[in-house]
Amino acid sequence: MRIILLGPPGAGKGTQAKSISNKFSIPHISTGDIFRKNISEKTPLGIEAKRHIDKGHLVPDKLTIDIIKDRLDNEDCVNGFLLDGYPRTVNQGEALKTLLDEKDIHLDTALLIKVPREFILDRMTGRRVCLACGASYHIAFNPSKVDGKCDLCGSDLVQRADDTEVTVNERIDIYEAQTQPLIKYYGDKNLLSEVDGTQEINSVFDSICSILAEIKNDKH
Ligand code: ADP
Ligand code: ADP
Ligand code: ZN
C-alpha cells in the first residue's frame, strides 16, 4: 500500500506508523527522523535543517522534496511506503504527485489522524524518542518498559529539543496555516480517510486497520 499520514504534531503519526509499517511490511519514511539523523551526524543538510526545526518552522520545500525524491527511488519502496510528516505543504503534495506520476503509481490514501489542539501540548511535552530507530514514547501515556531505554532497540530515549511549550505552539500554528490545506487537497481527489486520534493507542491502530482493509477491498 502507498499511504500518507496527516495530522497535527503530536497526533500519533510516528506511533501508528511503526505498527502500520510492521503489519503491511512497508517502509516507514519520516522526514523528521531523516532530519534528526542528519542533525546528530552534523551533515550539511542537518546543519541547515536544524536552523529551521529548532524554531518550530518548516524546513524549506526544496530541501525536503529532494530528500523524498531520493528516498522513494530506493528499492524498498517498490511494493509500497508509508509517509509520515511528508507532505506538509500543498507544494510538497504537488511535488509528490509529480514523482508518483513519473513512476506511474498512485496513492491509496491520505489518512488523517484527528486530534484537537487541547490534547497536543501534554502529548508533546511528555514525549520521549529514540534517535536510533525513531520510536516514540510518552512518560505517562506510553512509557517504555525500562525507564529511559527504547523497547525496540535498547538505545537511550531523549526529549526532542523542539518539544518545548513555545515551539509546540508555533508548530501547531504552522500546521494550521500550511499543512491543513492538504486535507482539502486530498479530499478533492477522493483520497482522504480519517481516524479519531483521541482514542487510546491500540484502538487508534484497530480503527486504522479497518480503514485500510476497506480501501484494499475496494480496489479488488
Ligand atoms: P507525531 O508523530 O504525530 O508527532 P507521536 O507518535 O510522536 O506523534 O506521538 C506524540 C506523543 O503522544 C508521544 O509521546 C506518544 O507516545 C503519545 N501518543 C501517541 N498516540 C497517543 C494516543 N492515542 N493517546 C495518548 N498518547 C499518544
Ligand atoms: P512532529 O510529528 O512532532 O510534528 P516531525 O518529526 O514530523 O515532528 O518533524 C519535526 C520537524 O522537522 C518539523 O517541525 C519541521 O521543522 C521539520 N520537518 C519534518 N518534515 C518536514 C516537511 N515535510 N517539510 C518541512 N519541514 C519538515
Ligand atoms: Zn529504538
PDB file of C-alpha atoms and ligand atoms in Angstrom:
ATOM      1  CA  MET A   1       0.000   0.000   0.000  1.00  0.00           C
ATOM      2  CA  ARG A   2       1.010   3.619  -0.501  1.00  0.00           C
ATOM      3  CA  ILE A   3      -0.089   5.699   2.428  1.00  0.00           C
ATOM      4  CA  ILE A   4       0.376   9.254   3.684  1.00  0.00           C
ATOM      5  CA  LEU A   5      -0.242  10.105   7.332  1.00  0.00           C
ATOM      6  CA  LEU A   6      -1.647  13.572   8.005  1.00  0.00           C
ATOM      7  CA  GLY A   7      -2.325  15.200  11.341  1.00  0.00           C
ATOM      8  CA  PRO A   8      -1.013  17.857  13.698  1.00  0.00           C
ATOM      9  CA  PRO A   9       2.247  17.454  15.591  1.00  0.00           C
ATOM     10  CA  GLY A  10       1.547  15.007  18.414  1.00  0.00           C
ATOM     11  CA  ALA A  11      -1.385  13.324  16.647  1.00  0.00           C
ATOM     12  CA  GLY A  12       0.338   9.959  16.952  1.00  0.00           C
ATOM     13  CA  LYS A  13       1.616   9.645  13.374  1.00  0.00           C
ATOM     14  CA  GLY A  14       5.006   8.241  14.353  1.00  0.00           C
ATOM     15  CA  THR A  15       3.499   5.872  16.922  1.00  0.00           C
ATOM     16  CA  GLN A  16       0.964   4.455  14.468  1.00  0.00           C
ATOM     17  CA  ALA A  17       3.456   4.434  11.606  1.00  0.00           C
ATOM     18  CA  LYS A  18       5.662   1.883  13.404  1.00  0.00           C
ATOM     19  CA  SER A  19       2.704  -0.542  13.742  1.00  0.00           C
ATOM     20  CA  ILE A  20       1.364   0.039  10.203  1.00  0.00           C
ATOM     21  CA  SER A  21       4.811  -0.431   8.715  1.00  0.00           C
ATOM     22  CA  ASN A  22       5.189  -3.767  10.547  1.00  0.00           C
ATOM     23  CA  LYS A  23       1.766  -5.056   9.654  1.00  0.00           C
ATOM     24  CA  PHE A  24       1.934  -4.183   5.954  1.00  0.00           C
ATOM     25  CA  SER A  25       5.696  -4.694   5.512  1.00  0.00           C
ATOM     26  CA  ILE A  26       6.178  -1.258   4.002  1.00  0.00           C
ATOM     27  CA  PRO A  27       8.968   1.168   4.912  1.00  0.00           C
ATOM     28  CA  HIS A  28       8.125   3.944   7.379  1.00  0.00           C
ATOM     29  CA  ILE A  29       9.533   7.142   5.897  1.00  0.00           C
ATOM     30  CA  SER A  30       9.634  10.058   8.322  1.00  0.00           C
ATOM     31  CA  THR A  31      11.178  13.295   7.093  1.00  0.00           C
ATOM     32  CA  GLY A  32      11.511  14.343  10.757  1.00  0.00           C
ATOM     33  CA  ASP A  33      13.569  11.204  11.513  1.00  0.00           C
ATOM     34  CA  ILE A  34      15.720  11.816   8.421  1.00  0.00           C
ATOM     35  CA  PHE A  35      16.403  15.401   9.549  1.00  0.00           C
ATOM     36  CA  ARG A  36      17.189  14.334  13.147  1.00  0.00           C
ATOM     37  CA  LYS A  37      19.640  11.700  11.896  1.00  0.00           C
ATOM     38  CA  ASN A  38      21.398  14.337   9.774  1.00  0.00           C
ATOM     39  CA  ILE A  39      21.443  16.749  12.708  1.00  0.00           C
ATOM     40  CA  SER A  40      23.053  14.191  15.012  1.00  0.00           C
ATOM     41  CA  GLU A  41      25.646  13.395  12.311  1.00  0.00           C
ATOM     42  CA  LYS A  42      26.209  17.141  11.687  1.00  0.00           C
ATOM     43  CA  THR A  43      25.872  16.784   7.893  1.00  0.00           C
ATOM     44  CA  PRO A  44      25.395  19.979   5.819  1.00  0.00           C
ATOM     45  CA  LEU A  45      21.705  19.074   5.460  1.00  0.00           C
ATOM     46  CA  GLY A  46      21.431  18.573   9.219  1.00  0.00           C
ATOM     47  CA  ILE A  47      23.066  21.936   9.988  1.00  0.00           C
ATOM     48  CA  GLU A  48      20.698  23.742   7.594  1.00  0.00           C
ATOM     49  CA  ALA A  49      17.600  21.840   8.800  1.00  0.00           C
ATOM     50  CA  LYS A  50      18.379  22.486  12.491  1.00  0.00           C
ATOM     51  CA  ARG A  51      18.142  26.266  11.986  1.00  0.00           C
ATOM     52  CA  HIS A  52      14.504  25.883  10.989  1.00  0.00           C
ATOM     53  CA  ILE A  53      13.459  22.938  13.181  1.00  0.00           C
ATOM     54  CA  ASP A  54      14.675  24.492  16.452  1.00  0.00           C
ATOM     55  CA  LYS A  55      12.391  27.477  15.833  1.00  0.00           C
ATOM     56  CA  GLY A  56       9.437  25.207  15.045  1.00  0.00           C
ATOM     57  CA  HIS A  57       9.493  26.327  11.391  1.00  0.00           C
ATOM     58  CA  LEU A  58       9.297  24.095   8.359  1.00  0.00           C
ATOM     59  CA  VAL A  59      12.455  23.140   6.515  1.00  0.00           C
ATOM     60  CA  PRO A  60      12.282  24.767   3.034  1.00  0.00           C
ATOM     61  CA  ASP A  61      10.374  22.766   0.426  1.00  0.00           C
ATOM     62  CA  LYS A  62      13.317  22.498  -1.952  1.00  0.00           C
ATOM     63  CA  LEU A  63      15.454  20.563   0.557  1.00  0.00           C
ATOM     64  CA  THR A  64      12.573  18.417   1.738  1.00  0.00           C
ATOM     65  CA  ILE A  65      11.332  17.492  -1.729  1.00  0.00           C
ATOM     66  CA  ASP A  66      14.828  16.396  -2.811  1.00  0.00           C
ATOM     67  CA  ILE A  67      15.068  14.106   0.218  1.00  0.00           C
ATOM     68  CA  ILE A  68      11.771  12.409  -0.555  1.00  0.00           C
ATOM     69  CA  LYS A  69      12.657  12.059  -4.217  1.00  0.00           C
ATOM     70  CA  ASP A  70      15.853  10.201  -3.281  1.00  0.00           C
ATOM     71  CA  ARG A  71      14.142   8.072  -0.660  1.00  0.00           C
ATOM     72  CA  LEU A  72      11.278   6.961  -2.920  1.00  0.00           C
ATOM     73  CA  ASP A  73      13.806   5.858  -5.538  1.00  0.00           C
ATOM     74  CA  ASN A  74      15.046   3.292  -3.036  1.00  0.00           C
ATOM     75  CA  GLU A  75      14.292  -0.316  -3.909  1.00  0.00           C
ATOM     76  CA  ASP A  76      12.398  -0.982  -0.666  1.00  0.00           C
ATOM     77  CA  CYS A  77       9.608   1.346  -1.860  1.00  0.00           C
ATOM     78  CA  VAL A  78       8.579  -0.729  -4.894  1.00  0.00           C
ATOM     79  CA  ASN A  79       5.770  -2.522  -3.029  1.00  0.00           C
ATOM     80  CA  GLY A  80       4.563   0.490  -1.105  1.00  0.00           C
ATOM     81  CA  PHE A  81       5.524   3.018   1.535  1.00  0.00           C
ATOM     82  CA  LEU A  82       4.194   4.961   4.469  1.00  0.00           C
ATOM     83  CA  LEU A  83       4.989   8.672   4.529  1.00  0.00           C
ATOM     84  CA  ASP A  84       4.939  10.280   7.981  1.00  0.00           C
ATOM     85  CA  GLY A  85       5.410  14.041   8.063  1.00  0.00           C
ATOM     86  CA  TYR A  86       5.524  14.496   4.284  1.00  0.00           C
ATOM     87  CA  PRO A  87       3.865  16.302   2.565  1.00  0.00           C
ATOM     88  CA  ARG A  88       3.470  19.271   4.920  1.00  0.00           C
ATOM     89  CA  THR A  89       2.589  21.890   2.307  1.00  0.00           C
ATOM     90  CA  VAL A  90       0.417  21.771  -0.812  1.00  0.00           C
ATOM     91  CA  ASN A  91       3.560  22.470  -2.805  1.00  0.00           C
ATOM     92  CA  GLN A  92       5.131  19.297  -1.353  1.00  0.00           C
ATOM     93  CA  GLY A  93       1.910  17.416  -2.180  1.00  0.00           C
ATOM     94  CA  GLU A  94       2.147  18.562  -5.796  1.00  0.00           C
ATOM     95  CA  ALA A  95       5.789  17.547  -5.948  1.00  0.00           C
ATOM     96  CA  LEU A  96       4.877  14.095  -4.630  1.00  0.00           C
ATOM     97  CA  LYS A  97       2.183  13.753  -7.254  1.00  0.00           C
ATOM     98  CA  THR A  98       4.698  14.559  -9.985  1.00  0.00           C
ATOM     99  CA  LEU A  99       7.142  11.980  -8.595  1.00  0.00           C
ATOM    100  CA  LEU A 100       4.487   9.269  -8.419  1.00  0.00           C
ATOM    101  CA  ASP A 101       3.100  10.121 -11.876  1.00  0.00           C
ATOM    102  CA  GLU A 102       6.605   9.690 -13.288  1.00  0.00           C
ATOM    103  CA  LYS A 103       6.698   6.204 -11.783  1.00  0.00           C
ATOM    104  CA  ASP A 104       3.112   5.531 -12.926  1.00  0.00           C
ATOM    105  CA  ILE A 105       1.959   4.713  -9.389  1.00  0.00           C
ATOM    106  CA  HIS A 106      -0.668   6.301  -7.168  1.00  0.00           C
ATOM    107  CA  LEU A 107      -1.537   6.773  -3.521  1.00  0.00           C
ATOM    108  CA  ASP A 108      -4.060   4.521  -1.799  1.00  0.00           C
ATOM    109  CA  THR A 109      -4.969   7.046   0.849  1.00  0.00           C
ATOM    110  CA  ALA A 110      -4.051  10.103   2.862  1.00  0.00           C
ATOM    111  CA  LEU A 111      -5.031   9.089   6.389  1.00  0.00           C
ATOM    112  CA  LEU A 112      -5.762  11.982   8.733  1.00  0.00           C
ATOM    113  CA  ILE A 113      -5.290  11.303  12.457  1.00  0.00           C
ATOM    114  CA  LYS A 114      -7.670  13.830  14.014  1.00  0.00           C
ATOM    115  CA  VAL A 115      -6.713  15.259  17.401  1.00  0.00           C
ATOM    116  CA  PRO A 116      -7.957  18.616  18.742  1.00  0.00           C
ATOM    117  CA  ARG A 117      -5.424  21.230  19.769  1.00  0.00           C
ATOM    118  CA  GLU A 118      -6.076  20.871  23.522  1.00  0.00           C
ATOM    119  CA  PHE A 119      -4.658  17.306  23.535  1.00  0.00           C
ATOM    120  CA  ILE A 120      -1.426  18.214  21.851  1.00  0.00           C
ATOM    121  CA  LEU A 121       0.672  20.062  24.419  1.00  0.00           C
ATOM    122  CA  ASP A 122       0.539  17.253  27.030  1.00  0.00           C
ATOM    123  CA  ARG A 123       1.437  14.701  24.406  1.00  0.00           C
ATOM    124  CA  MET A 124       4.396  16.678  23.113  1.00  0.00           C
ATOM    125  CA  THR A 125       5.937  17.751  26.388  1.00  0.00           C
ATOM    126  CA  GLY A 126       5.767  14.157  27.725  1.00  0.00           C
ATOM    127  CA  ARG A 127       7.154  12.658  24.528  1.00  0.00           C
ATOM    128  CA  ARG A 128      10.463  10.793  24.619  1.00  0.00           C
ATOM    129  CA  VAL A 129      12.035   9.492  21.422  1.00  0.00           C
ATOM    130  CA  CYS A 130      14.685   7.038  20.334  1.00  0.00           C
ATOM    131  CA  LEU A 131      17.062   8.744  17.928  1.00  0.00           C
ATOM    132  CA  ALA A 132      18.395   5.372  16.760  1.00  0.00           C
ATOM    133  CA  CYS A 133      15.143   3.847  15.483  1.00  0.00           C
ATOM    134  CA  GLY A 134      12.626   6.716  15.657  1.00  0.00           C
ATOM    135  CA  ALA A 135      10.308   5.032  18.187  1.00  0.00           C
ATOM    136  CA  SER A 136       8.180   7.445  20.198  1.00  0.00           C
ATOM    137  CA  TYR A 137       7.095   7.037  23.848  1.00  0.00           C
ATOM    138  CA  HIS A 138       5.255   9.079  26.433  1.00  0.00           C
ATOM    139  CA  ILE A 139       6.197   9.321  30.102  1.00  0.00           C
ATOM    140  CA  ALA A 140       2.551   8.796  31.158  1.00  0.00           C
ATOM    141  CA  PHE A 141       0.534   7.573  28.157  1.00  0.00           C
ATOM    142  CA  ASN A 142       3.005   5.108  26.625  1.00  0.00           C
ATOM    143  CA  PRO A 143       6.054   4.558  28.835  1.00  0.00           C
ATOM    144  CA  SER A 144       8.930   2.320  27.724  1.00  0.00           C
ATOM    145  CA  LYS A 145       9.362  -0.946  29.657  1.00  0.00           C
ATOM    146  CA  VAL A 146      12.750   0.111  31.043  1.00  0.00           C
ATOM    147  CA  ASP A 147      12.889   3.761  32.074  1.00  0.00           C
ATOM    148  CA  GLY A 148      14.854   5.840  29.530  1.00  0.00           C
ATOM    149  CA  LYS A 149      15.549   2.909  27.150  1.00  0.00           C
ATOM    150  CA  CYS A 150      13.907   2.043  23.836  1.00  0.00           C
ATOM    151  CA  ASP A 151      11.816  -1.184  23.879  1.00  0.00           C
ATOM    152  CA  LEU A 152      12.705  -1.878  20.254  1.00  0.00           C
ATOM    153  CA  CYS A 153      16.468  -1.323  20.189  1.00  0.00           C
ATOM    154  CA  GLY A 154      17.630  -0.546  23.750  1.00  0.00           C
ATOM    155  CA  SER A 155      19.067   2.894  22.872  1.00  0.00           C
ATOM    156  CA  ASP A 156      18.674   5.890  25.190  1.00  0.00           C
ATOM    157  CA  LEU A 157      15.454   7.890  24.985  1.00  0.00           C
ATOM    158  CA  VAL A 158      15.688  11.675  24.743  1.00  0.00           C
ATOM    159  CA  GLN A 159      13.389  14.669  24.831  1.00  0.00           C
ATOM    160  CA  ARG A 160      13.406  16.454  21.487  1.00  0.00           C
ATOM    161  CA  ALA A 161      14.849  19.989  21.504  1.00  0.00           C
ATOM    162  CA  ASP A 162      11.739  21.184  19.642  1.00  0.00           C
ATOM    163  CA  ASP A 163       9.229  19.686  22.101  1.00  0.00           C
ATOM    164  CA  THR A 164       9.049  22.756  24.357  1.00  0.00           C
ATOM    165  CA  GLU A 165       5.799  24.617  25.007  1.00  0.00           C
ATOM    166  CA  VAL A 166       6.765  27.688  22.942  1.00  0.00           C
ATOM    167  CA  THR A 167       7.941  25.673  19.947  1.00  0.00           C
ATOM    168  CA  VAL A 168       4.945  23.341  20.082  1.00  0.00           C
ATOM    169  CA  ASN A 169       2.541  26.288  19.871  1.00  0.00           C
ATOM    170  CA  GLU A 170       4.486  27.681  16.914  1.00  0.00           C
ATOM    171  CA  ARG A 171       4.346  24.283  15.183  1.00  0.00           C
ATOM    172  CA  ILE A 172       0.594  23.984  15.681  1.00  0.00           C
ATOM    173  CA  ASP A 173       0.105  27.466  14.150  1.00  0.00           C
ATOM    174  CA  ILE A 174       2.263  26.472  11.193  1.00  0.00           C
ATOM    175  CA  TYR A 175       0.344  23.198  10.852  1.00  0.00           C
ATOM    176  CA  GLU A 176      -2.941  25.088  10.688  1.00  0.00           C
ATOM    177  CA  ALA A 177      -1.643  27.609   8.152  1.00  0.00           C
ATOM    178  CA  GLN A 178       0.464  25.424   5.877  1.00  0.00           C
ATOM    179  CA  THR A 179      -0.418  21.745   6.346  1.00  0.00           C
ATOM    180  CA  GLN A 180      -4.174  21.759   6.964  1.00  0.00           C
ATOM    181  CA  PRO A 181      -4.865  22.840   3.338  1.00  0.00           C
ATOM    182  CA  LEU A 182      -3.685  19.349   2.358  1.00  0.00           C
ATOM    183  CA  ILE A 183      -6.860  17.932   3.936  1.00  0.00           C
ATOM    184  CA  LYS A 184      -8.951  19.667   1.275  1.00  0.00           C
ATOM    185  CA  TYR A 185      -6.334  18.878  -1.372  1.00  0.00           C
ATOM    186  CA  TYR A 186      -6.646  15.100  -0.777  1.00  0.00           C
ATOM    187  CA  GLY A 187     -10.372  15.342  -0.050  1.00  0.00           C
ATOM    188  CA  ASP A 188     -10.910  16.851  -3.508  1.00  0.00           C
ATOM    189  CA  LYS A 189      -9.031  13.896  -5.008  1.00  0.00           C
ATOM    190  CA  ASN A 190     -11.198  11.416  -3.038  1.00  0.00           C
ATOM    191  CA  LEU A 191      -8.121  10.113  -1.272  1.00  0.00           C
ATOM    192  CA  LEU A 192      -8.822  11.293   2.268  1.00  0.00           C
ATOM    193  CA  SER A 193      -9.672   8.961   5.153  1.00  0.00           C
ATOM    194  CA  GLU A 194      -9.968   9.947   8.822  1.00  0.00           C
ATOM    195  CA  VAL A 195      -9.449   8.318  12.186  1.00  0.00           C
ATOM    196  CA  ASP A 196     -10.220   9.603  15.701  1.00  0.00           C
ATOM    197  CA  GLY A 197      -6.775  10.041  17.243  1.00  0.00           C
ATOM    198  CA  THR A 198      -8.047  10.754  20.755  1.00  0.00           C
ATOM    199  CA  GLN A 199      -8.691   7.057  21.429  1.00  0.00           C
ATOM    200  CA  GLU A 200      -6.025   5.045  23.178  1.00  0.00           C
ATOM    201  CA  ILE A 201      -3.100   3.933  21.027  1.00  0.00           C
ATOM    202  CA  ASN A 202      -4.283   0.340  20.354  1.00  0.00           C
ATOM    203  CA  SER A 203      -7.805   1.481  19.490  1.00  0.00           C
ATOM    204  CA  VAL A 204      -6.459   4.042  17.014  1.00  0.00           C
ATOM    205  CA  PHE A 205      -4.454   1.250  15.404  1.00  0.00           C
ATOM    206  CA  ASP A 206      -7.510  -1.056  15.204  1.00  0.00           C
ATOM    207  CA  SER A 207      -9.506   1.732  13.542  1.00  0.00           C
ATOM    208  CA  ILE A 208      -6.682   2.350  11.069  1.00  0.00           C
ATOM    209  CA  CYS A 209      -6.524  -1.355  10.192  1.00  0.00           C
ATOM    210  CA  SER A 210     -10.276  -1.403   9.458  1.00  0.00           C
ATOM    211  CA  ILE A 211      -9.971   1.663   7.229  1.00  0.00           C
ATOM    212  CA  LEU A 212      -7.009   0.228   5.323  1.00  0.00           C
ATOM    213  CA  ALA A 213      -8.717  -3.176   4.921  1.00  0.00           C
ATOM    214  CA  GLU A 214     -11.738  -1.452   3.394  1.00  0.00           C
ATOM    215  CA  ILE A 215      -9.558   0.526   0.991  1.00  0.00           C
ATOM    216  CA  LYS A 216      -7.753  -2.668  -0.050  1.00  0.00           C
ATOM    217  CA  ASN A 217     -11.075  -4.471  -0.651  1.00  0.00           C
ATOM    218  CA  ASP A 218     -12.472  -1.602  -2.704  1.00  0.00           C
ATOM    219  CA  LYS A 219      -9.543  -1.900  -5.061  1.00  0.00           C
ATOM    220  CA  HIS A 220     -10.254  -5.570  -5.790  1.00  0.00           C
TER     221      HIS A 220
HETATM  222  P1  ADP B   1       3.500  12.663  15.808  1.00  0.00           P
HETATM  223  O1  ADP B   1       4.447  11.769  15.064  1.00  0.00           O
HETATM  224  O2  ADP B   1       2.175  12.788  15.125  1.00  0.00           O
HETATM  225  O3  ADP B   1       4.084  13.982  16.157  1.00  0.00           O
HETATM  226  P2  ADP B   1       3.865  10.791  18.061  1.00  0.00           P
HETATM  227  O4  ADP B   1       3.500   9.462  17.500  1.00  0.00           O
HETATM  228  O5  ADP B   1       5.288  11.080  18.295  1.00  0.00           O
HETATM  229  O6  ADP B   1       3.161  11.960  17.199  1.00  0.00           O
HETATM  230  O7  ADP B   1       3.029  10.975  19.414  1.00  0.00           O
HETATM  231  C1  ADP B   1       3.174  12.163  20.192  1.00  0.00           C
HETATM  232  C2  ADP B   1       3.183  11.787  21.671  1.00  0.00           C
HETATM  233  O8  ADP B   1       1.870  11.340  22.069  1.00  0.00           O
HETATM  234  C3  ADP B   1       4.128  10.647  22.027  1.00  0.00           C
HETATM  235  O9  ADP B   1       4.627  10.901  23.325  1.00  0.00           O
HETATM  236  C4  ADP B   1       3.223   9.412  22.020  1.00  0.00           C
HETATM  237  O10 ADP B   1       3.703   8.396  22.907  1.00  0.00           O
HETATM  238  C5  ADP B   1       1.911   9.980  22.509  1.00  0.00           C
HETATM  239  N1  ADP B   1       0.732   9.347  21.873  1.00  0.00           N
HETATM  240  C6  ADP B   1       0.604   8.901  20.601  1.00  0.00           C
HETATM  241  N2  ADP B   1      -0.632   8.411  20.370  1.00  0.00           N
HETATM  242  C7  ADP B   1      -1.322   8.577  21.538  1.00  0.00           C
HETATM  243  C8  ADP B   1      -2.673   8.259  21.944  1.00  0.00           C
HETATM  244  N3  ADP B   1      -3.546   7.705  21.095  1.00  0.00           N
HETATM  245  N4  ADP B   1      -3.014   8.568  23.220  1.00  0.00           N
HETATM  246  C9  ADP B   1      -2.123   9.144  24.080  1.00  0.00           C
HETATM  247  N5  ADP B   1      -0.843   9.462  23.754  1.00  0.00           N
HETATM  248  C10 ADP B   1      -0.440   9.176  22.489  1.00  0.00           C
HETATM  249  P1  ADP B   2       6.070  16.146  14.544  1.00  0.00           P
HETATM  250  O1  ADP B   2       5.449  14.885  14.041  1.00  0.00           O
HETATM  251  O2  ADP B   2       6.240  16.168  16.010  1.00  0.00           O
HETATM  252  O3  ADP B   2       5.472  17.394  14.001  1.00  0.00           O
HETATM  253  P2  ADP B   2       8.371  15.589  12.809  1.00  0.00           P
HETATM  254  O4  ADP B   2       9.317  14.667  13.450  1.00  0.00           O
HETATM  255  O5  ADP B   2       7.493  15.065  11.727  1.00  0.00           O
HETATM  256  O6  ADP B   2       7.539  16.252  14.003  1.00  0.00           O
HETATM  257  O7  ADP B   2       9.132  16.871  12.246  1.00  0.00           O
HETATM  258  C1  ADP B   2       9.970  17.644  13.080  1.00  0.00           C
HETATM  259  C2  ADP B   2      10.331  18.938  12.371  1.00  0.00           C
HETATM  260  O8  ADP B   2      11.063  18.621  11.166  1.00  0.00           O
HETATM  261  C3  ADP B   2       9.159  19.780  11.919  1.00  0.00           C
HETATM  262  O9  ADP B   2       8.675  20.630  12.938  1.00  0.00           O
HETATM  263  C4  ADP B   2       9.777  20.551  10.754  1.00  0.00           C
HETATM  264  O10 ADP B   2      10.593  21.598  11.235  1.00  0.00           O
HETATM  265  C5  ADP B   2      10.693  19.520  10.118  1.00  0.00           C
HETATM  266  N1  ADP B   2      10.017  18.760   9.060  1.00  0.00           N
HETATM  267  C6  ADP B   2       9.676  17.456   9.069  1.00  0.00           C
HETATM  268  N2  ADP B   2       9.060  17.097   7.931  1.00  0.00           N
HETATM  269  C7  ADP B   2       9.003  18.235   7.163  1.00  0.00           C
HETATM  270  C8  ADP B   2       8.460  18.535   5.876  1.00  0.00           C
HETATM  271  N3  ADP B   2       7.839  17.608   5.135  1.00  0.00           N
HETATM  272  N4  ADP B   2       8.606  19.803   5.437  1.00  0.00           N
HETATM  273  C9  ADP B   2       9.230  20.748   6.151  1.00  0.00           C
HETATM  274  N5  ADP B   2       9.738  20.542   7.378  1.00  0.00           N
HETATM  275  C10 ADP B   2       9.630  19.293   7.883  1.00  0.00           C
HETATM  276 ZN    ZN B   3      14.919   2.467  19.358  1.00  0.00          ZN
END
